[in-house]
Amino acid sequence: MSRTDDGRCDSEERLWEGGPFSCSHKRLLPLSRQICLLLSLVAAVFGGPSQPQYGYAPPPSHEEPAKYDFNYAVKDDYSGNDFGHQEARDGYDTQGSYYVLLPDGRLQKVSYNVNGDSGFVAEVTYEGEPQYNPAPSYA
């Protein structure tokens, strides 16, 4: 067998002596690199995200009717934000209200209730008179 200047087997010789792996000094990766490559392949195959399961799922059972109560309010004088919300629910009966300070200076209040199949019934009121500032002049 003859070798090229860089130490590799001559390609013609490999063809005549049994194929591409017949050269006596086969260039293999070190064992540690082979193990690392094998573990990387195993991790890529088995470590990926699992596929979502599709199919029928029974609807959740709500053994007890919903019951909750919450509220929040925001009042920031610097930015002018003033709004809040309150709601309470007991079974099919829901009552609540929210309010917001509108850009024209009025306070909009909405009170609502839902009872069974009656739907969403709201009452909207406004407090105050709208205030419109004159448009700035660009001269």
mmCIF file of N, CA and C in Angstrom:
data_model
loop_
_atom_site.group_PDB
_atom_site.id
_atom_site.type_symbol
_atom_site.label_atom_id
_atom_site.label_comp_id
_atom_site.label_asym_id
_atom_site.label_seq_id
_atom_site.Cartn_x
_atom_site.Cartn_y
_atom_site.Cartn_z
ATOM 1 N N MET A 1 0.831 -1.162 0.000
ATOM 2 C CA MET A 1 0.000 0.000 0.000
ATOM 3 C C MET A 1 0.879 1.229 0.000
ATOM 4 N N SER A 2 0.473 2.204 -0.762
ATOM 5 C CA SER A 2 1.238 3.444 -0.751
ATOM 6 C C SER A 2 0.412 4.525 -0.085
ATOM 7 N N ARG A 3 1.088 5.462 0.500
ATOM 8 C CA ARG A 3 0.424 6.565 1.191
ATOM 9 C C ARG A 3 0.763 7.874 0.493
ATOM 10 N N THR A 4 -0.177 8.830 0.608
ATOM 11 C CA THR A 4 0.087 10.148 0.039
ATOM 12 C C THR A 4 0.985 10.907 0.995
ATOM 13 N N ASP A 5 1.405 12.104 0.587
ATOM 14 C CA ASP A 5 2.317 12.900 1.415
ATOM 15 C C ASP A 5 1.733 13.239 2.780
ATOM 16 N N ASP A 6 0.406 13.387 2.886
ATOM 17 C CA ASP A 6 -0.192 13.734 4.182
ATOM 18 C C ASP A 6 -0.549 12.500 5.005
ATOM 19 N N GLY A 7 -0.135 11.274 4.586
ATOM 20 C CA GLY A 7 -0.333 10.085 5.391
ATOM 21 C C GLY A 7 -1.581 9.299 5.081
ATOM 22 N N ARG A 8 -2.405 9.755 4.131
ATOM 23 C CA ARG A 8 -3.618 9.019 3.810
ATOM 24 C C ARG A 8 -3.331 7.942 2.778
ATOM 25 N N CYS A 9 -4.194 6.932 2.695
ATOM 26 C CA CYS A 9 -4.046 5.867 1.709
ATOM 27 C C CYS A 9 -4.369 6.409 0.331
ATOM 28 N N ASP A 10 -3.713 5.881 -0.639
ATOM 29 C CA ASP A 10 -3.966 6.256 -2.020
ATOM 30 C C ASP A 10 -5.328 5.707 -2.424
ATOM 31 N N SER A 11 -6.166 6.534 -3.064
ATOM 32 C CA SER A 11 -7.526 6.122 -3.371
ATOM 33 C C SER A 11 -7.569 4.965 -4.357
ATOM 34 N N GLU A 12 -6.669 4.906 -5.301
ATOM 35 C CA GLU A 12 -6.672 3.792 -6.242
ATOM 36 C C GLU A 12 -6.396 2.491 -5.518
ATOM 37 N N GLU A 13 -5.482 2.520 -4.584
ATOM 38 C CA GLU A 13 -5.140 1.323 -3.837
ATOM 39 C C GLU A 13 -6.335 0.820 -3.037
ATOM 40 N N ARG A 14 -7.132 1.748 -2.451
ATOM 41 C CA ARG A 14 -8.299 1.349 -1.672
ATOM 42 C C ARG A 14 -9.316 0.641 -2.558
ATOM 43 N N LEU A 15 -9.458 1.120 -3.776
ATOM 44 C CA LEU A 15 -10.429 0.495 -4.665
ATOM 45 C C LEU A 15 -10.021 -0.935 -5.014
ATOM 46 N N TRP A 16 -8.732 -1.174 -5.174
ATOM 47 C CA TRP A 16 -8.257 -2.500 -5.564
ATOM 48 C C TRP A 16 -8.120 -3.436 -4.391
ATOM 49 N N GLU A 17 -7.992 -2.926 -3.200
ATOM 50 C CA GLU A 17 -7.735 -3.806 -2.060
ATOM 51 C C GLU A 17 -8.951 -3.987 -1.170
ATOM 52 N N GLY A 18 -10.157 -3.842 -1.674
ATOM 53 C CA GLY A 18 -11.322 -4.183 -0.884
ATOM 54 C C GLY A 18 -12.196 -3.017 -0.484
ATOM 55 N N GLY A 19 -12.037 -1.882 -1.044
ATOM 56 C CA GLY A 19 -12.958 -0.791 -0.787
ATOM 57 C C GLY A 19 -12.345 0.334 0.021
ATOM 58 N N PRO A 20 -13.158 1.285 0.383
ATOM 59 C CA PRO A 20 -12.664 2.509 1.003
ATOM 60 C C PRO A 20 -12.115 2.300 2.413
ATOM 61 N N PHE A 21 -12.380 1.161 3.060
ATOM 62 C CA PHE A 21 -11.903 0.974 4.429
ATOM 63 C C PHE A 21 -10.793 -0.075 4.512
ATOM 64 N N SER A 22 -10.130 -0.346 3.404
ATOM 65 C CA SER A 22 -9.105 -1.382 3.423
ATOM 66 C C SER A 22 -7.739 -0.839 3.809
ATOM 67 N N CYS A 23 -7.591 0.435 3.898
ATOM 68 C CA CYS A 23 -6.306 1.024 4.286
ATOM 69 C C CYS A 23 -6.002 0.616 5.723
ATOM 70 N N SER A 24 -4.798 0.285 6.014
ATOM 71 C CA SER A 24 -4.468 -0.302 7.304
ATOM 72 C C SER A 24 -4.513 0.671 8.477
ATOM 73 N N HIS A 25 -4.527 1.958 8.247
ATOM 74 C CA HIS A 25 -4.498 2.908 9.371
ATOM 75 C C HIS A 25 -5.803 3.712 9.475
ATOM 76 N N LYS A 26 -6.926 3.093 9.337
ATOM 77 C CA LYS A 26 -8.237 3.748 9.326
ATOM 78 C C LYS A 26 -8.254 4.950 10.276
ATOM 79 N N ARG A 27 -8.754 6.069 9.797
ATOM 80 C CA ARG A 27 -8.832 7.269 10.623
ATOM 81 C C ARG A 27 -10.198 7.287 11.316
ATOM 82 N N LEU A 28 -10.233 6.942 12.573
ATOM 83 C CA LEU A 28 -11.466 6.945 13.355
ATOM 84 C C LEU A 28 -11.402 8.077 14.364
ATOM 85 N N LEU A 29 -12.569 8.519 14.797
ATOM 86 C CA LEU A 29 -12.626 9.517 15.854
ATOM 87 C C LEU A 29 -12.173 8.880 17.154
ATOM 88 N N PRO A 30 -11.559 9.660 18.039
ATOM 89 C CA PRO A 30 -11.216 9.102 19.346
ATOM 90 C C PRO A 30 -12.485 8.610 20.048
ATOM 91 N N LEU A 31 -12.333 7.656 20.957
ATOM 92 C CA LEU A 31 -13.467 7.041 21.635
ATOM 93 C C LEU A 31 -14.318 8.074 22.372
ATOM 94 N N SER A 32 -13.691 9.056 23.001
ATOM 95 C CA SER A 32 -14.467 10.061 23.746
ATOM 96 C C SER A 32 -15.357 10.866 22.813
ATOM 97 N N ARG A 33 -14.872 11.162 21.608
ATOM 98 C CA ARG A 33 -15.699 11.896 20.643
ATOM 99 C C ARG A 33 -16.822 11.017 20.113
ATOM 100 N N GLN A 34 -16.564 9.741 19.929
ATOM 101 C CA GLN A 34 -17.606 8.826 19.474
ATOM 102 C C GLN A 34 -18.719 8.742 20.508
ATOM 103 N N ILE A 35 -18.362 8.634 21.782
ATOM 104 C CA ILE A 35 -19.359 8.552 22.853
ATOM 105 C C ILE A 35 -20.154 9.850 22.925
ATOM 106 N N CYS A 36 -19.466 10.976 22.827
ATOM 107 C CA CYS A 36 -20.143 12.280 22.881
ATOM 108 C C CYS A 36 -21.121 12.420 21.718
ATOM 109 N N LEU A 37 -20.704 12.000 20.523
ATOM 110 C CA LEU A 37 -21.579 12.067 19.360
ATOM 111 C C LEU A 37 -22.797 11.163 19.537
ATOM 112 N N LEU A 38 -22.575 9.959 20.050
ATOM 113 C CA LEU A 38 -23.670 9.026 20.278
ATOM 114 C C LEU A 38 -24.659 9.578 21.306
ATOM 115 N N LEU A 39 -24.157 10.126 22.409
ATOM 116 C CA LEU A 39 -25.044 10.692 23.429
ATOM 117 C C LEU A 39 -25.808 11.901 22.895
ATOM 118 N N SER A 40 -25.167 12.701 22.036
ATOM 119 C CA SER A 40 -25.856 13.848 21.441
ATOM 120 C C SER A 40 -27.005 13.384 20.556
ATOM 121 N N LEU A 41 -26.776 12.339 19.786
ATOM 122 C CA LEU A 41 -27.842 11.811 18.930
ATOM 123 C C LEU A 41 -28.992 11.238 19.751
ATOM 124 N N VAL A 42 -28.672 10.520 20.819
ATOM 125 C CA VAL A 42 -29.716 9.960 21.682
ATOM 126 C C VAL A 42 -30.523 11.088 22.321
ATOM 127 N N ALA A 43 -29.845 12.147 22.785
ATOM 128 C CA ALA A 43 -30.549 13.272 23.404
ATOM 129 C C ALA A 43 -31.440 13.980 22.396
ATOM 130 N N ALA A 44 -30.968 14.105 21.157
ATOM 131 C CA ALA A 44 -31.774 14.772 20.132
ATOM 132 C C ALA A 44 -33.020 13.969 19.796
ATOM 133 N N VAL A 45 -32.897 12.649 19.785
ATOM 134 C CA VAL A 45 -34.040 11.799 19.423
ATOM 135 C C VAL A 45 -35.045 11.704 20.565
ATOM 136 N N PHE A 46 -34.557 11.446 21.780
ATOM 137 C CA PHE A 46 -35.473 11.189 22.901
ATOM 138 C C PHE A 46 -35.700 12.396 23.800
ATOM 139 N N GLY A 47 -34.896 13.424 23.689
ATOM 140 C CA GLY A 47 -35.011 14.551 24.602
ATOM 141 C C GLY A 47 -35.862 15.685 24.099
ATOM 142 N N GLY A 48 -36.382 15.594 22.895
ATOM 143 C CA GLY A 48 -37.194 16.662 22.335
ATOM 144 C C GLY A 48 -38.546 16.749 23.020
ATOM 145 N N PRO A 49 -39.265 17.837 22.759
ATOM 146 C CA PRO A 49 -40.591 17.967 23.373
ATOM 147 C C PRO A 49 -41.528 16.874 22.868
ATOM 148 N N SER A 50 -42.349 16.395 23.757
ATOM 149 C CA SER A 50 -43.282 15.349 23.361
ATOM 150 C C SER A 50 -44.412 15.965 22.544
ATOM 151 N N GLN A 51 -44.998 15.194 21.711
ATOM 152 C CA GLN A 51 -46.086 15.662 20.874
ATOM 153 C C GLN A 51 -47.353 15.788 21.707
ATOM 154 N N PRO A 52 -48.172 16.823 21.432
ATOM 155 C CA PRO A 52 -49.425 16.952 22.181
ATOM 156 C C PRO A 52 -50.350 15.775 21.888
ATOM 157 N N GLN A 53 -51.111 15.420 22.878
ATOM 158 C CA GLN A 53 -52.066 14.319 22.723
ATOM 159 C C GLN A 53 -53.403 14.898 22.268
ATOM 160 N N TYR A 54 -53.871 14.419 21.148
ATOM 161 C CA TYR A 54 -55.153 14.862 20.628
ATOM 162 C C TYR A 54 -56.191 13.781 20.876
ATOM 163 N N GLY A 55 -57.415 14.198 20.938
ATOM 164 C CA GLY A 55 -58.479 13.225 21.107
ATOM 165 C C GLY A 55 -59.542 13.768 22.036
ATOM 166 N N TYR A 56 -60.462 12.915 22.373
ATOM 167 C CA TYR A 56 -61.583 13.306 23.209
ATOM 168 C C TYR A 56 -61.170 13.398 24.666
ATOM 169 N N ALA A 57 -61.565 14.465 25.295
ATOM 170 C CA ALA A 57 -61.388 14.608 26.736
ATOM 171 C C ALA A 57 -62.755 14.980 27.309
ATOM 172 N N PRO A 58 -63.177 14.317 28.347
ATOM 173 C CA PRO A 58 -64.491 14.642 28.903
ATOM 174 C C PRO A 58 -64.487 16.060 29.460
ATOM 175 N N PRO A 59 -65.623 16.733 29.398
ATOM 176 C CA PRO A 59 -65.698 18.099 29.930
ATOM 177 C C PRO A 59 -65.450 18.084 31.437
ATOM 178 N N PRO A 60 -64.866 19.163 31.956
ATOM 179 C CA PRO A 60 -64.617 19.189 33.396
ATOM 180 C C PRO A 60 -65.939 19.177 34.167
ATOM 181 N N SER A 61 -65.927 18.516 35.276
ATOM 182 C CA SER A 61 -67.149 18.484 36.085
ATOM 183 C C SER A 61 -67.068 19.571 37.143
ATOM 184 N N HIS A 62 -68.076 20.401 37.156
ATOM 185 C CA HIS A 62 -68.160 21.478 38.135
ATOM 186 C C HIS A 62 -69.192 21.058 39.172
ATOM 187 N N GLU A 63 -68.711 20.413 40.182
ATOM 188 C CA GLU A 63 -69.629 19.882 41.176
ATOM 189 C C GLU A 63 -70.249 20.978 42.029
ATOM 190 N N GLU A 64 -69.490 22.046 42.253
ATOM 191 C CA GLU A 64 -70.037 23.155 43.022
ATOM 192 C C GLU A 64 -70.134 24.374 42.121
ATOM 193 N N PRO A 65 -71.183 25.181 42.288
ATOM 194 C CA PRO A 65 -71.299 26.389 41.474
ATOM 195 C C PRO A 65 -70.189 27.380 41.831
ATOM 196 N N ALA A 66 -69.825 28.212 40.849
ATOM 197 C CA ALA A 66 -68.756 29.187 41.059
ATOM 198 C C ALA A 66 -69.149 30.179 42.147
ATOM 199 N N LYS A 67 -68.155 30.554 42.960
ATOM 200 C CA LYS A 67 -68.389 31.563 43.989
ATOM 201 C C LYS A 67 -67.082 32.316 44.177
ATOM 202 N N TYR A 68 -67.125 33.636 43.905
ATOM 203 C CA TYR A 68 -65.931 34.459 44.085
ATOM 204 C C TYR A 68 -66.333 35.905 44.295
ATOM 205 N N ASP A 69 -65.350 36.701 44.677
ATOM 206 C CA ASP A 69 -65.533 38.130 44.926
ATOM 207 C C ASP A 69 -64.178 38.788 44.724
ATOM 208 N N PHE A 70 -64.109 39.841 43.927
ATOM 209 C CA PHE A 70 -62.842 40.551 43.750
ATOM 210 C C PHE A 70 -63.105 42.022 43.521
ATOM 211 N N ASN A 71 -62.069 42.822 43.725
ATOM 212 C CA ASN A 71 -62.128 44.241 43.401
ATOM 213 C C ASN A 71 -60.719 44.797 43.281
ATOM 214 N N TYR A 72 -60.587 45.879 42.545
ATOM 215 C CA TYR A 72 -59.331 46.609 42.447
ATOM 216 C C TYR A 72 -59.632 48.049 42.079
ATOM 217 N N ALA A 73 -58.688 48.914 42.366
ATOM 218 C CA ALA A 73 -58.833 50.328 42.035
ATOM 219 C C ALA A 73 -57.449 50.909 41.773
ATOM 220 N N VAL A 74 -57.399 51.843 40.814
ATOM 221 C CA VAL A 74 -56.162 52.541 40.478
ATOM 222 C C VAL A 74 -56.474 54.030 40.460
ATOM 223 N N LYS A 75 -55.667 54.790 41.192
ATOM 224 C CA LYS A 75 -55.800 56.249 41.153
ATOM 225 C C LYS A 75 -54.393 56.819 41.181
ATOM 226 N N ASP A 76 -53.970 57.354 40.032
ATOM 227 C CA ASP A 76 -52.637 57.929 39.889
ATOM 228 C C ASP A 76 -52.785 59.380 39.458
ATOM 229 N N ASP A 77 -52.551 60.288 40.391
ATOM 230 C CA ASP A 77 -52.732 61.712 40.103
ATOM 231 C C ASP A 77 -51.746 62.207 39.043
ATOM 232 N N TYR A 78 -50.542 61.669 39.036
ATOM 233 C CA TYR A 78 -49.527 62.130 38.086
ATOM 234 C C TYR A 78 -49.968 61.871 36.642
ATOM 235 N N SER A 79 -50.441 60.664 36.353
ATOM 236 C CA SER A 79 -50.854 60.323 34.987
ATOM 237 C C SER A 79 -52.324 60.631 34.724
ATOM 238 N N GLY A 80 -53.100 60.830 35.777
ATOM 239 C CA GLY A 80 -54.520 61.091 35.616
ATOM 240 C C GLY A 80 -55.364 59.831 35.507
ATOM 241 N N ASN A 81 -54.758 58.668 35.716
ATOM 242 C CA ASN A 81 -55.518 57.419 35.658
ATOM 243 C C ASN A 81 -56.358 57.248 36.913
ATOM 244 N N ASP A 82 -57.615 56.911 36.718
ATOM 245 C CA ASP A 82 -58.537 56.656 37.821
ATOM 246 C C ASP A 82 -59.577 55.657 37.314
ATOM 247 N N PHE A 83 -59.441 54.398 37.730
ATOM 248 C CA PHE A 83 -60.387 53.376 37.296
ATOM 249 C C PHE A 83 -60.424 52.259 38.321
ATOM 250 N N GLY A 84 -61.477 51.442 38.274
ATOM 251 C CA GLY A 84 -61.612 50.328 39.203
ATOM 252 C C GLY A 84 -62.690 49.368 38.751
ATOM 253 N N HIS A 85 -62.730 48.225 39.430
ATOM 254 C CA HIS A 85 -63.678 47.174 39.074
ATOM 255 C C HIS A 85 -63.980 46.358 40.323
ATOM 256 N N GLN A 86 -65.217 45.942 40.459
ATOM 257 C CA GLN A 86 -65.658 45.090 41.567
ATOM 258 C C GLN A 86 -66.649 44.104 40.997
ATOM 259 N N GLU A 87 -66.537 42.819 41.412
ATOM 260 C CA GLU A 87 -67.485 41.812 40.947
ATOM 261 C C GLU A 87 -67.634 40.729 42.000
ATOM 262 N N ALA A 88 -68.841 40.215 42.119
ATOM 263 C CA ALA A 88 -69.130 39.107 43.032
ATOM 264 C C ALA A 88 -70.017 38.112 42.290
ATOM 265 N N ARG A 89 -69.728 36.832 42.505
ATOM 266 C CA ARG A 89 -70.534 35.793 41.867
ATOM 267 C C ARG A 89 -70.836 34.715 42.887
ATOM 268 N N ASP A 90 -72.079 34.261 42.845
ATOM 269 C CA ASP A 90 -72.512 33.150 43.681
ATOM 270 C C ASP A 90 -73.427 32.291 42.816
ATOM 271 N N GLY A 91 -72.885 31.197 42.288
ATOM 272 C CA GLY A 91 -73.657 30.344 41.386
ATOM 273 C C GLY A 91 -73.901 31.047 40.074
ATOM 274 N N TYR A 92 -75.179 31.187 39.702
ATOM 275 C CA TYR A 92 -75.524 31.835 38.441
ATOM 276 C C TYR A 92 -75.779 33.324 38.603
ATOM 277 N N ASP A 93 -75.673 33.833 39.798
ATOM 278 C CA ASP A 93 -75.932 35.247 40.076
ATOM 279 C C ASP A 93 -74.612 36.002 40.132
ATOM 280 N N THR A 94 -74.444 36.949 39.217
ATOM 281 C CA THR A 94 -73.229 37.761 39.163
ATOM 282 C C THR A 94 -73.628 39.225 39.193
ATOM 283 N N GLN A 95 -72.934 39.993 40.044
ATOM 284 C CA GLN A 95 -73.173 41.431 40.133
ATOM 285 C C GLN A 95 -71.827 42.128 40.201
ATOM 286 N N GLY A 96 -71.762 43.295 39.566
ATOM 287 C CA GLY A 96 -70.511 44.018 39.610
ATOM 288 C C GLY A 96 -70.657 45.427 39.087
ATOM 289 N N SER A 97 -69.540 46.143 39.143
ATOM 290 C CA SER A 97 -69.504 47.501 38.621
ATOM 291 C C SER A 97 -68.056 47.851 38.300
ATOM 292 N N TYR A 98 -67.905 48.791 37.397
ATOM 293 C CA TYR A 98 -66.583 49.351 37.134
ATOM 294 C C TYR A 98 -66.746 50.811 36.791
ATOM 295 N N TYR A 99 -65.655 51.549 36.921
ATOM 296 C CA TYR A 99 -65.683 52.973 36.626
ATOM 297 C C TYR A 99 -64.361 53.369 36.000
ATOM 298 N N VAL A 100 -64.401 54.464 35.236
ATOM 299 C CA VAL A 100 -63.195 54.988 34.598
ATOM 300 C C VAL A 100 -63.352 56.495 34.430
ATOM 301 N N LEU A 101 -62.272 57.217 34.694
ATOM 302 C CA LEU A 101 -62.250 58.656 34.475
ATOM 303 C C LEU A 101 -61.949 58.889 33.003
ATOM 304 N N LEU A 102 -62.894 59.506 32.302
ATOM 305 C CA LEU A 102 -62.759 59.715 30.862
ATOM 306 C C LEU A 102 -61.854 60.912 30.569
ATOM 307 N N PRO A 103 -61.291 60.999 29.376
ATOM 308 C CA PRO A 103 -60.414 62.121 29.033
ATOM 309 C C PRO A 103 -61.099 63.488 29.132
ATOM 310 N N ASP A 104 -62.434 63.528 29.000
ATOM 311 C CA ASP A 104 -63.138 64.813 29.084
ATOM 312 C C ASP A 104 -63.456 65.205 30.526
ATOM 313 N N GLY A 105 -62.983 64.429 31.505
ATOM 314 C CA GLY A 105 -63.158 64.779 32.913
ATOM 315 C C GLY A 105 -64.356 64.123 33.577
ATOM 316 N N ARG A 106 -65.235 63.476 32.828
ATOM 317 C CA ARG A 106 -66.383 62.815 33.439
ATOM 318 C C ARG A 106 -65.974 61.451 33.985
ATOM 319 N N LEU A 107 -66.727 60.983 34.967
ATOM 320 C CA LEU A 107 -66.530 59.645 35.516
ATOM 321 C C LEU A 107 -67.645 58.758 34.965
ATOM 322 N N GLN A 108 -67.244 57.725 34.236
ATOM 323 C CA GLN A 108 -68.218 56.780 33.687
ATOM 324 C C GLN A 108 -68.320 55.605 34.647
ATOM 325 N N LYS A 109 -69.552 55.274 35.053
ATOM 326 C CA LYS A 109 -69.799 54.142 35.944
ATOM 327 C C LYS A 109 -70.719 53.157 35.240
ATOM 328 N N VAL A 110 -70.385 51.892 35.346
ATOM 329 C CA VAL A 110 -71.213 50.836 34.769
ATOM 330 C C VAL A 110 -71.509 49.837 35.880
ATOM 331 N N SER A 111 -72.784 49.618 36.149
ATOM 332 C CA SER A 111 -73.223 48.583 37.086
ATOM 333 C C SER A 111 -73.899 47.496 36.266
ATOM 334 N N TYR A 112 -73.629 46.246 36.584
ATOM 335 C CA TYR A 112 -74.184 45.169 35.783
ATOM 336 C C TYR A 112 -74.558 43.997 36.666
ATOM 337 N N ASN A 113 -75.415 43.153 36.119
ATOM 338 C CA ASN A 113 -75.754 41.895 36.777
ATOM 339 C C ASN A 113 -76.108 40.867 35.716
ATOM 340 N N VAL A 114 -75.926 39.630 36.096
ATOM 341 C CA VAL A 114 -76.283 38.483 35.266
ATOM 342 C C VAL A 114 -76.921 37.486 36.222
ATOM 343 N N ASN A 115 -78.123 37.027 35.873
ATOM 344 C CA ASN A 115 -78.790 36.057 36.723
ATOM 345 C C ASN A 115 -79.335 34.950 35.830
ATOM 346 N N GLY A 116 -78.658 33.817 35.873
ATOM 347 C CA GLY A 116 -79.108 32.679 35.058
ATOM 348 C C GLY A 116 -79.008 32.986 33.586
ATOM 349 N N ASP A 117 -80.123 32.787 32.878
ATOM 350 C CA ASP A 117 -80.137 33.007 31.436
ATOM 351 C C ASP A 117 -80.600 34.405 31.050
ATOM 352 N N SER A 118 -80.649 35.341 32.002
ATOM 353 C CA SER A 118 -81.144 36.682 31.704
ATOM 354 C C SER A 118 -80.180 37.481 30.852
ATOM 355 N N GLY A 119 -78.925 37.052 30.776
ATOM 356 C CA GLY A 119 -77.939 37.785 29.994
ATOM 357 C C GLY A 119 -77.303 38.901 30.803
ATOM 358 N N PHE A 120 -76.454 39.646 30.158
ATOM 359 C CA PHE A 120 -75.706 40.732 30.779
ATOM 360 C C PHE A 120 -76.570 41.985 30.743
ATOM 361 N N VAL A 121 -76.962 42.495 31.906
ATOM 362 C CA VAL A 121 -77.796 43.690 31.998
ATOM 363 C C VAL A 121 -76.963 44.779 32.652
ATOM 364 N N ALA A 122 -76.728 45.878 31.908
ATOM 365 C CA ALA A 122 -75.851 46.946 32.401
ATOM 366 C C ALA A 122 -76.599 48.265 32.486
ATOM 367 N N GLU A 123 -76.186 49.073 33.442
ATOM 368 C CA GLU A 123 -76.692 50.438 33.586
ATOM 369 C C GLU A 123 -75.472 51.354 33.575
ATOM 370 N N VAL A 124 -75.432 52.283 32.621
ATOM 371 C CA VAL A 124 -74.283 53.177 32.458
ATOM 372 C C VAL A 124 -74.695 54.574 32.889
ATOM 373 N N THR A 125 -73.885 55.187 33.760
ATOM 374 C CA THR A 125 -74.132 56.556 34.210
ATOM 375 C C THR A 125 -72.843 57.367 34.088
ATOM 376 N N TYR A 126 -73.028 58.695 34.041
ATOM 377 C CA TYR A 126 -71.887 59.605 33.957
ATOM 378 C C TYR A 126 -72.018 60.643 35.054
ATOM 379 N N GLU A 127 -70.894 60.975 35.663
ATOM 380 C CA GLU A 127 -70.868 62.033 36.670
ATOM 381 C C GLU A 127 -69.979 63.153 36.177
ATOM 382 N N GLY A 128 -70.456 64.385 36.362
ATOM 383 C CA GLY A 128 -69.671 65.553 35.967
ATOM 384 C C GLY A 128 -70.032 66.051 34.587
ATOM 385 N N GLU A 129 -69.466 67.189 34.243
ATOM 386 C CA GLU A 129 -69.674 67.809 32.941
ATOM 387 C C GLU A 129 -68.396 67.664 32.114
ATOM 388 N N PRO A 130 -68.545 67.406 30.816
ATOM 389 C CA PRO A 130 -67.338 67.287 29.991
ATOM 390 C C PRO A 130 -66.577 68.606 29.932
ATOM 391 N N GLN A 131 -65.276 68.525 30.043
ATOM 392 C CA GLN A 131 -64.398 69.697 29.972
ATOM 393 C C GLN A 131 -63.469 69.498 28.778
ATOM 394 N N TYR A 132 -63.533 70.437 27.844
ATOM 395 C CA TYR A 132 -62.681 70.342 26.667
ATOM 396 C C TYR A 132 -61.684 71.482 26.714
ATOM 397 N N ASN A 133 -60.424 71.153 26.715
ATOM 398 C CA ASN A 133 -59.376 72.171 26.696
ATOM 399 C C ASN A 133 -59.198 72.659 25.271
ATOM 400 N N PRO A 134 -58.885 73.945 25.102
ATOM 401 C CA PRO A 134 -58.663 74.430 23.746
ATOM 402 C C PRO A 134 -57.444 73.736 23.128
ATOM 403 N N ALA A 135 -57.522 73.544 21.816
ATOM 404 C CA ALA A 135 -56.429 72.897 21.109
ATOM 405 C C ALA A 135 -55.197 73.798 21.146
ATOM 406 N N PRO A 136 -54.022 73.229 21.302
ATOM 407 C CA PRO A 136 -52.814 74.062 21.331
ATOM 408 C C PRO A 136 -52.574 74.697 19.958
ATOM 409 N N SER A 137 -52.055 75.898 19.982
ATOM 410 C CA SER A 137 -51.759 76.576 18.711
ATOM 411 C C SER A 137 -50.297 76.374 18.375
ATOM 412 N N TYR A 138 -50.065 76.077 17.136
ATOM 413 C CA TYR A 138 -48.698 75.861 16.653
ATOM 414 C C TYR A 138 -48.364 76.981 15.689
ATOM 415 N N ALA A 139 -47.747 78.019 16.224
ATOM 416 C CA ALA A 139 -47.439 79.167 15.370
ATOM 417 C C ALA A 139 -45.952 79.352 15.232
#
